[in-house]
mmCIF file of C-alpha atoms in Angstrom:
data_model
loop_
_atom_site.group_PDB
_atom_site.id
_atom_site.type_symbol
_atom_site.label_atom_id
_atom_site.label_comp_id
_atom_site.label_asym_id
_atom_site.label_seq_id
_atom_site.Cartn_x
_atom_site.Cartn_y
_atom_site.Cartn_z
ATOM 1 C CA UNK A 1 -0.312 -0.755 0.513
ATOM 2 C CA UNK A 2 3.087 2.057 0.510
ATOM 3 C CA UNK A 3 4.356 1.697 -2.878
ATOM 4 C CA UNK A 4 1.289 2.770 -4.403
ATOM 5 C CA UNK A 5 1.397 6.252 -1.870
ATOM 6 C CA UNK A 6 5.380 6.938 -2.952
ATOM 7 C CA UNK A 7 3.982 6.975 -6.794
ATOM 8 C CA UNK A 8 0.864 8.409 -6.503
ATOM 9 C CA UNK A 9 2.883 11.569 -5.143
ATOM 10 C CA UNK A 10 5.556 11.993 -7.174
ATOM 11 C CA UNK A 11 3.030 11.430 -10.188
ATOM 12 C CA UNK A 12 1.281 14.830 -8.173
ATOM 13 C CA UNK A 13 5.097 16.530 -7.503
ATOM 14 C CA UNK A 14 6.235 16.255 -11.297
ATOM 15 C CA UNK A 15 2.596 17.078 -13.202
ATOM 16 C CA UNK A 16 2.883 20.146 -10.491
ATOM 17 C CA UNK A 17 6.256 20.560 -11.490
ATOM 18 C CA UNK A 18 5.148 20.387 -14.926
ATOM 19 C CA UNK A 19 2.908 22.629 -15.094
ATOM 20 C CA UNK A 20 4.388 25.430 -12.976
ATOM 21 C CA UNK A 21 6.940 25.741 -15.380
ATOM 22 C CA UNK A 22 7.188 23.667 -18.389
ATOM 23 C CA UNK A 23 6.632 26.328 -21.016
ATOM 24 C CA UNK A 24 7.561 29.627 -19.816
ATOM 25 C CA UNK A 25 8.310 32.324 -20.755
ATOM 26 C CA UNK A 26 11.847 33.231 -19.918
ATOM 27 C CA UNK A 27 13.344 36.475 -20.289
ATOM 28 C CA UNK A 28 16.557 36.682 -22.499
ATOM 29 C CA UNK A 29 18.440 39.818 -21.081
ATOM 30 C CA UNK A 30 20.338 39.711 -23.347
ATOM 31 C CA UNK A 31 18.138 41.288 -26.356
ATOM 32 C CA UNK A 32 17.242 43.476 -24.300
ATOM 33 C CA UNK A 33 20.353 45.168 -24.412
ATOM 34 C CA UNK A 34 20.993 44.218 -27.389
ATOM 35 C CA UNK A 35 17.686 46.211 -28.108
ATOM 36 C CA UNK A 36 18.662 49.649 -25.234
ATOM 37 C CA UNK A 37 21.879 49.415 -27.424
ATOM 38 C CA UNK A 38 20.103 50.211 -30.934
ATOM 39 C CA UNK A 39 18.663 52.679 -29.855
ATOM 40 C CA UNK A 40 21.361 54.269 -27.747
ATOM 41 C CA UNK A 41 23.028 54.560 -31.302
ATOM 42 C CA UNK A 42 19.782 56.401 -32.726
ATOM 43 C CA UNK A 43 18.237 53.272 -34.814
ATOM 44 C CA UNK A 44 14.434 54.248 -34.456
ATOM 45 C CA UNK A 45 13.515 50.777 -36.835
ATOM 46 C CA UNK A 46 14.965 47.207 -35.553
ATOM 47 C CA UNK A 47 14.098 43.621 -37.356
ATOM 48 C CA UNK A 48 13.685 41.376 -35.232
ATOM 49 C CA UNK A 49 13.838 38.123 -37.022
ATOM 50 C CA UNK A 50 18.414 39.678 -37.298
ATOM 51 C CA UNK A 51 17.758 39.921 -33.694
ATOM 52 C CA UNK A 52 17.028 37.003 -32.230
ATOM 53 C CA UNK A 53 18.315 33.638 -32.156
ATOM 54 C CA UNK A 54 14.987 31.582 -30.851
ATOM 55 C CA UNK A 55 12.312 30.433 -33.262
ATOM 56 C CA UNK A 56 9.010 32.508 -32.923
ATOM 57 C CA UNK A 57 6.461 32.987 -34.972
ATOM 58 C CA UNK A 58 4.368 36.263 -33.391
ATOM 59 C CA UNK A 59 5.138 39.604 -31.724
ATOM 60 C CA UNK A 60 4.083 42.091 -30.116
ATOM 61 C CA UNK A 61 4.838 44.523 -27.434
ATOM 62 C CA UNK A 62 3.501 45.467 -24.127
ATOM 63 C CA UNK A 63 2.908 49.046 -22.238
ATOM 64 C CA UNK A 64 3.147 49.938 -18.396
ATOM 65 C CA UNK A 65 0.370 48.258 -16.746
ATOM 66 C CA UNK A 66 -0.472 45.616 -19.629
ATOM 67 C CA UNK A 67 -1.312 42.096 -17.915
ATOM 68 C CA UNK A 68 -0.437 39.263 -18.809
ATOM 69 C CA UNK A 69 -3.991 38.370 -19.367
ATOM 70 C CA UNK A 70 -4.185 41.001 -21.904
ATOM 71 C CA UNK A 71 -1.049 39.015 -23.743
ATOM 72 C CA UNK A 72 -3.008 35.605 -24.045
ATOM 73 C CA UNK A 73 -6.588 38.048 -24.979
ATOM 74 C CA UNK A 74 -4.147 40.206 -27.581
ATOM 75 C CA UNK A 75 -1.457 36.925 -28.693
ATOM 76 C CA UNK A 76 -4.507 33.956 -28.623
ATOM 77 C CA UNK A 77 -1.944 32.487 -26.483
ATOM 78 C CA UNK A 78 -1.192 31.234 -23.584
ATOM 79 C CA UNK A 79 1.227 33.531 -20.932
ATOM 80 C CA UNK A 80 3.374 32.218 -17.847
ATOM 81 C CA UNK A 81 6.029 33.333 -16.489
ATOM 82 C CA UNK A 82 8.451 36.435 -16.659
ATOM 83 C CA UNK A 83 6.132 39.672 -17.161
ATOM 84 C CA UNK A 84 8.648 42.066 -16.180
ATOM 85 C CA UNK A 85 6.597 44.479 -12.961
ATOM 86 C CA UNK A 86 4.884 45.533 -15.647
ATOM 87 C CA UNK A 87 1.779 45.027 -14.468
ATOM 88 C CA UNK A 88 2.451 47.599 -11.894
ATOM 89 C CA UNK A 89 5.222 49.375 -12.630
ATOM 90 C CA UNK A 90 4.544 52.704 -15.446
ATOM 91 C CA UNK A 91 8.653 52.579 -16.106
ATOM 92 C CA UNK A 92 8.362 50.189 -19.150
ATOM 93 C CA UNK A 93 7.169 48.310 -21.849
ATOM 94 C CA UNK A 94 7.604 44.460 -22.561
ATOM 95 C CA UNK A 95 8.217 42.822 -25.989
ATOM 96 C CA UNK A 96 6.977 38.184 -26.139
ATOM 97 C CA UNK A 97 7.999 36.223 -29.116
ATOM 98 C CA UNK A 98 5.585 33.859 -29.052
ATOM 99 C CA UNK A 99 4.599 30.279 -30.514
ATOM 100 C CA UNK A 100 1.721 29.015 -31.803
ATOM 101 C CA UNK A 101 0.038 27.996 -28.387
ATOM 102 C CA UNK A 102 2.781 29.600 -24.978
ATOM 103 C CA UNK A 103 4.729 32.811 -25.118
ATOM 104 C CA UNK A 104 8.775 31.335 -25.343
ATOM 105 C CA UNK A 105 10.748 34.800 -24.464
ATOM 106 C CA UNK A 106 10.271 38.443 -22.860
ATOM 107 C CA UNK A 107 12.138 41.002 -22.766
ATOM 108 C CA UNK A 108 11.783 44.468 -20.624
ATOM 109 C CA UNK A 109 12.635 47.471 -22.377
ATOM 110 C CA UNK A 110 12.556 50.646 -20.560
ATOM 111 C CA UNK A 111 10.773 53.497 -21.473
ATOM 112 C CA UNK A 112 13.075 56.132 -20.882
ATOM 113 C CA UNK A 113 14.145 55.704 -25.257
ATOM 114 C CA UNK A 114 9.950 56.560 -25.546
ATOM 115 C CA UNK A 115 7.303 54.252 -26.191
ATOM 116 C CA UNK A 116 7.992 51.396 -28.631
ATOM 117 C CA UNK A 117 5.365 49.225 -30.988
ATOM 118 C CA UNK A 118 5.850 46.733 -33.142
ATOM 119 C CA UNK A 119 5.064 45.966 -36.772
ATOM 120 C CA UNK A 120 4.924 43.923 -39.035
ATOM 121 C CA UNK A 121 8.346 41.704 -37.125
ATOM 122 C CA UNK A 122 10.022 45.151 -36.507
ATOM 123 C CA UNK A 123 10.753 47.040 -33.370
ATOM 124 C CA UNK A 124 9.374 50.476 -33.390
ATOM 125 C CA UNK A 125 10.645 53.820 -31.215
ATOM 126 C CA UNK A 126 6.570 55.893 -30.832
ATOM 127 C CA UNK A 127 7.412 59.371 -31.814
#
């Protein structure tokens, strides 16, 4: 009987771990630094397809006070992971890369350079 309980607990722990950590969007700090560096060099339009080294099919940028639910609704994906605090902070934007179902990576961007948008896989500074 004890073996069955241990097996059940092990399966429950594995399922809980998978639910909490599987398909979580990780924050890409290197990408954030690269984008900030290009902005400081005067770029106001950045092609994200050449700047990223991972596969993604959708990208969007979100401003201050955006919730995870708003990201999910606008992109039609499941968003788990680090949102960089944009749901409560007004000094940053969040760039979200996704596949068909889930967010893959995020990049937190400082608002000190302006506001941002994404059009045709290009990151744009809105003036």
